[in-house]
XYZ file of C-alpha atoms in Angstrom:
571
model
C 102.796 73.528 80.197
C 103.718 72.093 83.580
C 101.758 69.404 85.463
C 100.273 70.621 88.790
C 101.887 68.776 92.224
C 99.538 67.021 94.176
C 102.142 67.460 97.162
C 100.182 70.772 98.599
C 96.475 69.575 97.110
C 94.199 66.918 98.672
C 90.667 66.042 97.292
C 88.515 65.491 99.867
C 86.358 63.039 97.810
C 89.263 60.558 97.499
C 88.095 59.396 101.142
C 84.401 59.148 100.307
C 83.892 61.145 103.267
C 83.641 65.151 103.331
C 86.285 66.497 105.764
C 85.394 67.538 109.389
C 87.162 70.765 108.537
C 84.315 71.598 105.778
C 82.201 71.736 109.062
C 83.706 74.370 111.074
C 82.810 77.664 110.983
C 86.077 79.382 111.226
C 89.742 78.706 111.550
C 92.625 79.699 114.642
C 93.336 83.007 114.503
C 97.467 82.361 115.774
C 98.414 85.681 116.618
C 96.290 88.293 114.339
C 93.239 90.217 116.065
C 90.938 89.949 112.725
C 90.215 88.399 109.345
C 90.421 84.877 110.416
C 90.613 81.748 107.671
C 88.495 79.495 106.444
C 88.705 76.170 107.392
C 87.443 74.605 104.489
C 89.524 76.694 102.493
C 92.652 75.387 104.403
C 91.815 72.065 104.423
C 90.506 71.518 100.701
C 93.474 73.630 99.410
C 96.236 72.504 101.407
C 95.760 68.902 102.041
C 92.785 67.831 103.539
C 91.148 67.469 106.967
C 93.382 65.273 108.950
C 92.542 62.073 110.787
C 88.617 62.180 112.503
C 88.798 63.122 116.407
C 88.336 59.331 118.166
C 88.955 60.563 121.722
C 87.299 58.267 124.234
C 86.502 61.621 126.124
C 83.925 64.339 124.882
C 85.933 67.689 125.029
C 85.567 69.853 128.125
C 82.872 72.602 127.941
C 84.908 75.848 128.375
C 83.429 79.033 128.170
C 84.958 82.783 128.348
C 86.284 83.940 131.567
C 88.006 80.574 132.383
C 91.226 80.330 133.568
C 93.960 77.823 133.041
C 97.094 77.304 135.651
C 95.296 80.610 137.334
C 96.812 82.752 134.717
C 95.351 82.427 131.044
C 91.837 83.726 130.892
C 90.040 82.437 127.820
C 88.484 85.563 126.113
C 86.885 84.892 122.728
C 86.208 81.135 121.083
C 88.332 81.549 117.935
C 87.735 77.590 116.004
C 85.877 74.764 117.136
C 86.780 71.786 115.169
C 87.444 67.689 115.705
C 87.556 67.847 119.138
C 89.832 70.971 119.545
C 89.591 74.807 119.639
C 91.602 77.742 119.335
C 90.967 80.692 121.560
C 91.998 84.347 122.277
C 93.265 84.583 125.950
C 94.876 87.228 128.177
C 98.051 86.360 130.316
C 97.314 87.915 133.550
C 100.641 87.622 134.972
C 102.282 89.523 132.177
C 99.356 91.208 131.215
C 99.120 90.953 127.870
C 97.259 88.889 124.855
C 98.174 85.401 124.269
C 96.418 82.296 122.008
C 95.478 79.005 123.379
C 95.191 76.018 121.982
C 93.135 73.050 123.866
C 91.900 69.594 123.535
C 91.263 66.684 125.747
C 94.337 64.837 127.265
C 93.121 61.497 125.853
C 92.253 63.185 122.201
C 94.306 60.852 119.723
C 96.607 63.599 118.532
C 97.158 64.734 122.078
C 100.490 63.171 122.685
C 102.366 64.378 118.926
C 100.820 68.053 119.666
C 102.551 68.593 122.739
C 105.868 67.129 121.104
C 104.968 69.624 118.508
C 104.735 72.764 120.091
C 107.602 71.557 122.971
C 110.005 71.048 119.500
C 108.597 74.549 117.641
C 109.532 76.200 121.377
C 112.793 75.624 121.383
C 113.455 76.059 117.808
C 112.941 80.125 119.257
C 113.159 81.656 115.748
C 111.941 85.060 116.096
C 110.927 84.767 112.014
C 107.867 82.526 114.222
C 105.059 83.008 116.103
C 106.612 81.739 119.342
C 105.096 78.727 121.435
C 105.014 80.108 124.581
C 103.865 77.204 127.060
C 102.690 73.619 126.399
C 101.345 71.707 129.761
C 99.095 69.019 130.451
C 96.847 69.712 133.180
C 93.869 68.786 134.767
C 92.629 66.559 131.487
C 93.177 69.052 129.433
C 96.750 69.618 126.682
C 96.702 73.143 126.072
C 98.810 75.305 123.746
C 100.031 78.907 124.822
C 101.347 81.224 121.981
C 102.021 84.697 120.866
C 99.552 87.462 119.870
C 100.234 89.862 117.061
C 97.733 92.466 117.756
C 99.627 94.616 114.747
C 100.250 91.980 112.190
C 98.205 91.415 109.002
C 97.199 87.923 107.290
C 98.580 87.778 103.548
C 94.877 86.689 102.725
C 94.294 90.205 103.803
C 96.519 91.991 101.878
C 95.835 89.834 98.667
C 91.876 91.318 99.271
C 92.786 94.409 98.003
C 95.046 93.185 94.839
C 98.429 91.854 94.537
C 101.497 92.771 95.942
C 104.068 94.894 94.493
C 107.157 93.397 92.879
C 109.263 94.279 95.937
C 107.194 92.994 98.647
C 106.841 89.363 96.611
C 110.242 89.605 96.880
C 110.492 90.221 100.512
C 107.789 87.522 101.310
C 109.244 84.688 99.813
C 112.607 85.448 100.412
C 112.067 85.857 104.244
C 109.510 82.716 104.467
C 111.866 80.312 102.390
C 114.773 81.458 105.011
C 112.932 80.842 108.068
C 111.458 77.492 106.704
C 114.921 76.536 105.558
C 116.365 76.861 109.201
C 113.125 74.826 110.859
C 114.294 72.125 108.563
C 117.808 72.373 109.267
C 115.979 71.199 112.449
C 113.900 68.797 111.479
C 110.947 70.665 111.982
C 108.184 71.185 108.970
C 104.942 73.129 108.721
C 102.507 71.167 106.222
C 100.136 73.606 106.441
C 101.802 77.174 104.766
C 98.983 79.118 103.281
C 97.912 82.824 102.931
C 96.391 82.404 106.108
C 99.688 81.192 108.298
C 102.010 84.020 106.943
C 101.466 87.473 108.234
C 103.333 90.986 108.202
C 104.282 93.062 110.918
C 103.678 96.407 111.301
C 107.569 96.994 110.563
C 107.724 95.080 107.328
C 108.243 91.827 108.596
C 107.267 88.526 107.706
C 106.314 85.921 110.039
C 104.873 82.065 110.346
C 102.299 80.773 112.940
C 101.653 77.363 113.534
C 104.937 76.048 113.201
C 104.247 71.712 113.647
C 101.872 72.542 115.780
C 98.899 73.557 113.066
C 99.727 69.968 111.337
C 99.597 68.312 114.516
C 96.197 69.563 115.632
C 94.824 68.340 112.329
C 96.795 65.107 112.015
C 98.446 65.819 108.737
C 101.579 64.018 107.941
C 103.753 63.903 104.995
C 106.525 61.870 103.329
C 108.311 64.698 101.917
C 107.990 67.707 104.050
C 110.414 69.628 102.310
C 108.703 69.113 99.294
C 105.539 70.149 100.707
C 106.716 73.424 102.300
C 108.881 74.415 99.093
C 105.636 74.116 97.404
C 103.375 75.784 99.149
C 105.932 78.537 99.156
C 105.414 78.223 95.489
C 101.678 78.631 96.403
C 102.135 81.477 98.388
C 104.390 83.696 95.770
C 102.283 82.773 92.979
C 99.352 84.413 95.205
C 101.282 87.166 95.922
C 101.849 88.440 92.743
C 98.654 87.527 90.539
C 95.934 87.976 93.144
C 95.049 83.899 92.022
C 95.664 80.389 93.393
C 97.720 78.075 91.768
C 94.895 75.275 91.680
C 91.643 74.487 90.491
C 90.033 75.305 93.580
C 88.754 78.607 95.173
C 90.938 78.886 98.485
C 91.415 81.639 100.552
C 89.304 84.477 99.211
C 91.327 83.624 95.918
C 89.915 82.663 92.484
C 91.366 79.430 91.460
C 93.064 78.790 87.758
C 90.459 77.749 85.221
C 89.334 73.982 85.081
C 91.322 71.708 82.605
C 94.051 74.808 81.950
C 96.694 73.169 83.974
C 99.206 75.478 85.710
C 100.463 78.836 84.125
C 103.092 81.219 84.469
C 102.242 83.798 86.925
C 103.219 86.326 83.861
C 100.774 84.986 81.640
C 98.161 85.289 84.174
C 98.456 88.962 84.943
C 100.581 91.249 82.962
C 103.678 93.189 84.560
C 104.234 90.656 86.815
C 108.196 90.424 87.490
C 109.771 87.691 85.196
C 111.992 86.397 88.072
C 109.585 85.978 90.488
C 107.129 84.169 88.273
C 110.201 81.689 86.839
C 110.911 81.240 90.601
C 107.246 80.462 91.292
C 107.286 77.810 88.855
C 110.661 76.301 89.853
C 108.845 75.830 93.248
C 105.403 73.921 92.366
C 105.873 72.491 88.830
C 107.179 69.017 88.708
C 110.103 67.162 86.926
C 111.911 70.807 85.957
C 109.179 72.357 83.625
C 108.815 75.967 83.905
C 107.216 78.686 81.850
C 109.804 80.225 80.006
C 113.397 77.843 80.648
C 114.244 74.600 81.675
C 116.033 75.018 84.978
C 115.795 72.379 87.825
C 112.974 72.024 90.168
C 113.205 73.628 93.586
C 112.132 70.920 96.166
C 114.013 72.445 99.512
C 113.128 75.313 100.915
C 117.385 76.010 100.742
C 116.789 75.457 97.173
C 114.598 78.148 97.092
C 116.773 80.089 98.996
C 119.524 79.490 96.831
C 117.624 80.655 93.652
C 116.606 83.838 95.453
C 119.987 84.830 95.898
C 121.127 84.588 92.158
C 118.275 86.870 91.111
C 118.837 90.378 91.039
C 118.029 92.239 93.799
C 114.231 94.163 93.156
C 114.563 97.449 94.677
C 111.952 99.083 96.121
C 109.666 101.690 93.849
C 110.472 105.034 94.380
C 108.516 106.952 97.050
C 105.815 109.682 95.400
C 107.576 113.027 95.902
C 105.125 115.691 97.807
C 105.524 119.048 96.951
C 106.109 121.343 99.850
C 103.696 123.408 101.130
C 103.093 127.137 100.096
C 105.002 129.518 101.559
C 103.318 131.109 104.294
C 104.257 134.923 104.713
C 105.198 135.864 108.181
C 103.581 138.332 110.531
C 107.231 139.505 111.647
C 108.262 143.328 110.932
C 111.180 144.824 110.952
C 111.835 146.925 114.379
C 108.846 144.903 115.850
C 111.106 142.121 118.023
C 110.863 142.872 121.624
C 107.495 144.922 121.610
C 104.453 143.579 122.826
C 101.929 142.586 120.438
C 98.908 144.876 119.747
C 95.703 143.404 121.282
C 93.453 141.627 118.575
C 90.764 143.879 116.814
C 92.954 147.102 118.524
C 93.000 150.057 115.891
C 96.369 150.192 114.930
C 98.265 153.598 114.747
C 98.975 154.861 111.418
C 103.393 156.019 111.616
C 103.734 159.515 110.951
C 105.853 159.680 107.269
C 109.340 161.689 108.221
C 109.584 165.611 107.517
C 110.870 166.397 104.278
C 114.404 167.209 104.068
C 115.069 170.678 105.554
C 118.963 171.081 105.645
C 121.350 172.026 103.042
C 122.071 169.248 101.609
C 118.266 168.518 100.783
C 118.019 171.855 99.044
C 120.764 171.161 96.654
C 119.644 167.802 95.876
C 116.224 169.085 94.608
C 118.238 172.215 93.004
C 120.022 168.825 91.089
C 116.792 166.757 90.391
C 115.173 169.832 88.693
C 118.455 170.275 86.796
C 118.579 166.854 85.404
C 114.720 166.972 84.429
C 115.188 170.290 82.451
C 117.889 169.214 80.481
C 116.480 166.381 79.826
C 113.352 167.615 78.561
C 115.458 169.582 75.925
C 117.183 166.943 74.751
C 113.941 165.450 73.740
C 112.389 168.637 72.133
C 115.484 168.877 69.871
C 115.593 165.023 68.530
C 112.093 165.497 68.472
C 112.381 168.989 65.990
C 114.857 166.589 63.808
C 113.015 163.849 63.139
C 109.625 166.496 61.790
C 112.587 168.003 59.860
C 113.853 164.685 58.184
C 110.632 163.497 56.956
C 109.474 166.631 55.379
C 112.504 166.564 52.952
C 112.096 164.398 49.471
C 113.448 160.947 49.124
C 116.281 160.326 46.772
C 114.926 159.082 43.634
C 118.280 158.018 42.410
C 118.824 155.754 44.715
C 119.067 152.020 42.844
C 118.673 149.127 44.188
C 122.013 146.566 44.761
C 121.676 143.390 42.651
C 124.905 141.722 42.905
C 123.707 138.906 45.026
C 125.090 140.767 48.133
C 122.033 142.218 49.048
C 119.100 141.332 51.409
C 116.666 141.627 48.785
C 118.101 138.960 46.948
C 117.737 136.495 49.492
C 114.750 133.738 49.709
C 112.643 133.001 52.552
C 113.452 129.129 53.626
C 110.470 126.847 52.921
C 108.781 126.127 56.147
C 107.362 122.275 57.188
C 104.349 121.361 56.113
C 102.683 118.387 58.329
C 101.465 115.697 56.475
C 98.127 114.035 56.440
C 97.681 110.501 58.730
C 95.272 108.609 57.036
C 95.442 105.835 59.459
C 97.027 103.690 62.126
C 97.334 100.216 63.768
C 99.073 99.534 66.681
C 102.274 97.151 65.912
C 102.408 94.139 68.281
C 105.927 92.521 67.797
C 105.510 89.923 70.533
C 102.651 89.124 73.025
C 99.107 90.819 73.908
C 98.461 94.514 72.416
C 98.569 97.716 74.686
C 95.613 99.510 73.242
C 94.718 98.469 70.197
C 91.470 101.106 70.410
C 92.997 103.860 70.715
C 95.909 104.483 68.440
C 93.364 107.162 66.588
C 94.019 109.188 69.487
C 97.168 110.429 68.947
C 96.398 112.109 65.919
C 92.858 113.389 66.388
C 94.850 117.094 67.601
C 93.232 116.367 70.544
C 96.054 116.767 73.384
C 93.958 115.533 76.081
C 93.279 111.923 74.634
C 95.860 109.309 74.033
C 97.032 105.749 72.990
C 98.979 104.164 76.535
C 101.260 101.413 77.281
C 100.810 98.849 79.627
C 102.975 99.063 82.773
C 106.219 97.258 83.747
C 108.099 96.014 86.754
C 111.664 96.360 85.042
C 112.886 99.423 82.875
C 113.369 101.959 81.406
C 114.539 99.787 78.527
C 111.957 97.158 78.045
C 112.759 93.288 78.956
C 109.452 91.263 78.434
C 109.035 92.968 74.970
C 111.326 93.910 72.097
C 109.080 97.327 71.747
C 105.790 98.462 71.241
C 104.711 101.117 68.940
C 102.090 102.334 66.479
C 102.369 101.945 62.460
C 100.982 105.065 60.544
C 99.729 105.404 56.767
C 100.489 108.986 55.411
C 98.344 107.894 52.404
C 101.052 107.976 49.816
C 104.389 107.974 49.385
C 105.980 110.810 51.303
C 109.442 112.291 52.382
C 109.449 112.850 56.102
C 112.005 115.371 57.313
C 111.180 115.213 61.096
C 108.259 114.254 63.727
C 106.688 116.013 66.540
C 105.631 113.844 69.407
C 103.601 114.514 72.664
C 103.837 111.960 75.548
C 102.189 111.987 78.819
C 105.025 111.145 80.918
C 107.924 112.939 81.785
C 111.008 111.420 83.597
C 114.131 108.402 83.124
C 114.117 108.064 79.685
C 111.925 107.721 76.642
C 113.397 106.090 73.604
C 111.595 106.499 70.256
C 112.885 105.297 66.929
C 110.850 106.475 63.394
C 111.054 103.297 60.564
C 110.041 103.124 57.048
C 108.241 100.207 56.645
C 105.820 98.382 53.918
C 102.550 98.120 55.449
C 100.237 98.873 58.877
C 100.928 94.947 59.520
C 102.925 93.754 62.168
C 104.090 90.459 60.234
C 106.693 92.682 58.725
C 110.014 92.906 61.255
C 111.538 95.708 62.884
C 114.756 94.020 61.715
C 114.040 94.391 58.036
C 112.377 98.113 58.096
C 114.752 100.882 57.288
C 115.551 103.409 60.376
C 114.817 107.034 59.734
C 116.135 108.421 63.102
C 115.822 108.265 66.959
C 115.896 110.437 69.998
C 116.067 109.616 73.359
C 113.959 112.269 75.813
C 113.169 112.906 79.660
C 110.633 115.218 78.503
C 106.986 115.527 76.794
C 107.309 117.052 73.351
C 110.140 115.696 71.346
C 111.243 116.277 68.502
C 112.521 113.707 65.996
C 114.835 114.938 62.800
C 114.803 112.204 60.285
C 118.240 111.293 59.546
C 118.123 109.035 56.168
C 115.795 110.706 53.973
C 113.295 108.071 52.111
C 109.900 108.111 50.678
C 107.714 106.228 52.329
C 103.736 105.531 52.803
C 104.050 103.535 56.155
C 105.752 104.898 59.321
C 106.014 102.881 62.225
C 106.953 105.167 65.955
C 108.856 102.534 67.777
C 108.992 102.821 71.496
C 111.839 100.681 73.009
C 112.415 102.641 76.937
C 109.685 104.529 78.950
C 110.068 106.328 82.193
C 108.734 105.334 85.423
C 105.473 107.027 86.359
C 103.213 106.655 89.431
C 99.727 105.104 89.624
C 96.949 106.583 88.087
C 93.444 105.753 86.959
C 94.364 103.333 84.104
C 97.008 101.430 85.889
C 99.477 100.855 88.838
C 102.930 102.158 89.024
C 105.872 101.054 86.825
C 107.681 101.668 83.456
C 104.958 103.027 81.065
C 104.567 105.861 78.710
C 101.313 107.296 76.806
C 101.533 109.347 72.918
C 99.011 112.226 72.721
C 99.868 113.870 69.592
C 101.602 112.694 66.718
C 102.662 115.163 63.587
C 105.116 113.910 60.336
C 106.502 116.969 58.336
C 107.608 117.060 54.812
């Protein structure tokens, strides 16, 4: 178990004093038009609350409607907080939405926040929100940024659960990228949370706050690599359990659980992807411990980046096919192009059916039909008359039967399968947590509607984080299985099943040691399995070791899974 970093954590009782930040109401909004952080969930999570306001000025009352330099129109108050706000403006030059950033020209941090946002403006990364102005004016420093009316908070997103494997992926990939070029010019952030990183409308991931954030609050750090790299470590881990990596509540997240220390995202939440949660691990445990291997620490954001790019690439799931719609028969008629149509509720003129064929050639044809239909007729009467004949006339009594083996008589009727009893069953866990340990008597209570399911995975069809999974079945004596009949719920890839003899419903006995009866591999929903090695046996374990990829449904979210509604052994 790895140690937590203190690098991205601050307690804000190691000062004896409770941070200003506790006391404001809400955060800057850089850029986004809703769902605005918490400041004391920024602040306690990520550091805490900077260095106390000690301005020899009071800040200057502003209210909505001012303007600064005659062209930025304060709008809506966003945070109010040591001696600074954050506010929603309007450009009215270019006539569109901008943020602002104030405080008083003799506030303490005054000086290293314009340096800030003058250093993040030429940086002119487009992966940023962009600093658009910083001026000094009138007693006042104020900050003029971008507006993303159409991007989205991560803490947003993580409200509703977390993110798919693909768009973890994406997130972390594009963050660590743009935070390894702001280093590459000496530029860090300090404060990355779920709050700072946002998605575009397009897909896109992008960073607000750039220095500047960490200026306002007057938070400083030795190694600022270190401290980015781990909050992007923070960040993934969010991503894909829905959980902060810390003791604390933060950002509409539940924390980890109090004296746990920090766990694999995997082990938090199952079918997260194994990659990603190795990665997360690499980025905020300390000294090289991970989870599962004992790789190197990433403490660089290019570290990070470097990692990323000897993963495998995750691909994105596969859209949800729609079935077209029904076809729609046309009002079009043949002969009616080029007329006008009839007026609505118009009665509509019955055609008049064509005289019946008057010529010469019409006579003969009927002269042929009732031909045809006369002879016919007496071709019927006479096999008719010969069959009435046939029967009346005695059977041969002399007539003996063949019995030189050559006959059909002499053949036997092939024994059909009978299905044999299931007395029982227990699911077989080979490694880690069961599927559905409740539920295995569902698949052979010939009930096709009820079933035992798997869990669902990131990576497939053959299965990575587990040898198998399967259920172990006791016939009630020792029988000789010639085949299996199998119903699964979902079609599609690949389903691998494998029958083995075993010595018990336990699972200490391994799959290694059991003796293999036979296999199949299916895309479909009622398989068939021929045992291969015939062996009596009281214990017979269905071993799943592939599963299709299915959509989302009402048990759980899409990935590799598979469900068994009917099981059958024959003798």
């Amino acid at each position: 178990m790895a140690e937590r970093s203190t690098a991205a954590v601050g307690v804000a009782e190691n000062s004896g004093v409770k941070p200003l930040a506790a006391k404001a109401d809400q955060s800057t909004s850089d850029g986004v038009a809703q769902d605005r952080e918490r400041e004391t969930d920024g602040d306690e999570a990520q550091g805490g609350g900077g260095a106390e306001y000690s301005g020899t000025t009071s800040p200057t009352e502003l209210h909505s409607g001012h303007k600064l330099a005659r062209r930025y129109r304060l709008e809506e108050c966003l945070t109010r907080l040591d001696g600074f706000s954050s506010w929603r403006a309007v450009d009215e030059k270019l006539r569109r939405a901008v943020g602002v950033h104030l405080l008083p020209a003799d506030h303490a941090r005054a000086r290293s926040v314009l340096a800030a946002a003058r250093s993040a403006a030429l940086l002119g990364d487009p992966r940023f929100v962009q600093v658009l102005d910083a001026v000094e004016e009138n007693d006042l420093v104020y900050v003029v940024h971008e507006w993303l009316p159409d991007a989205t908070e991560l803490t947003t997103l993580l409200a509703s659960g977390p993110l798919e494997a693909h768009d973890a992926y994406q997130m972390v990939t594009q963050v660590s990228q743009a935070m390894a070029a702001a280093h590459r010019e000496g530029l860090a952030h300090l404060r990355l949370n779920p709050g700072t990183v946002l998605r575009t409308s397009s897909g896109q991931w992008r960073i607000r706050g750039l220095a500047v954030n960490a200026a306002l609050r007057g938070i400083d750090s030795d190694t600022p690599q270190r401290t980015d790299t781990e909050a992007i470590g923070a960040l993934l881990y969010a991503a894909l359990t829905q959980r902060w990596p810390y003791e604390v509540d933060a950002y509409g997240l539940s924390g980890l659980p109090k004296d746990v220390g920090l766990i694999a995202p995997d082990q938090v939440r199952a079918g997260v992807h194994r990659g990603l949660s190795e990665l997360a691990m690499r980025a905020l445990a300390n000294d090289g411990a991970t989870a599962s291997r004992h790789e190197s620490p990433c403490t660089t954001p290019e570290d990070l980046v470097k990692a990323i790019g000897e993963m495998p690439r995750i691909r994105p799931p596969e859209p949800a096919f729609t079935a077209p719609p029904e076809y729609q028969r046309t009002t079009y008629q043949q002969g009616t192009y080029g007329r006008p149509a009839p007026h609505p509720g118009a009665t509509q003129p019955v055609p008049t059916p064509p005289a019946p064929l008057q010529s010469r050639t019409g006579k003969a044809l009927k002269w042929a039909v009732s031909a045809l239909l006369i002879a016919t007729l007496g071709l019927v009467s006479w096999q008719l008359a010969e069959t009435l004949m046939h029967h009346d006339k005695p059977e041969n009594t002399d007539q003996t039967q063949t019995t030189d083996g050559n006959g059909k008589n002499d053949e036997k009727p092939k024994p059909t399968a009978k299905p044999l009893k299931i007395e029982a069953a227990q699911e077989y866990v080979a490694e880690g947590d069961a599927q559905a340990a409740g539920d295995v008597g569902k698949t052979y209570d010939n009930d096709p509607s009820s079933y035992w399911r798997t869990k669902y995975y990131i990576d497939g069809p053959e299965m990575k984080i587990k040898p198998g999974v399967g259920i172990a079945y006791d016939l009630g004596s020792a029988q000789t299985v010639s085949a299996a009949s199998i119903g699964l719920r979902y079609p599609g890839d690949h389903t691998t099943i494998t029958l083995y003899a075993t010595n018990s419903l336990s699972s200490s006995t391994p799959v290694s040691s059991m003796t293999k009866l036979g296999t199949l591999t299916t895309t479909g929903t009622s398989p068939t399995i021929k045992v291969t090695k015939q062996e009596k046996t009281r214990y017979v374990l269905l071993w799943i070791t592939a599963m299709p990829y299915a959509g989302k449904d009402g048990y759980s979210s899409a990935g590799y899974k598979q469900a068994v509604t009917d099981v059958k052994f024959m003798d």
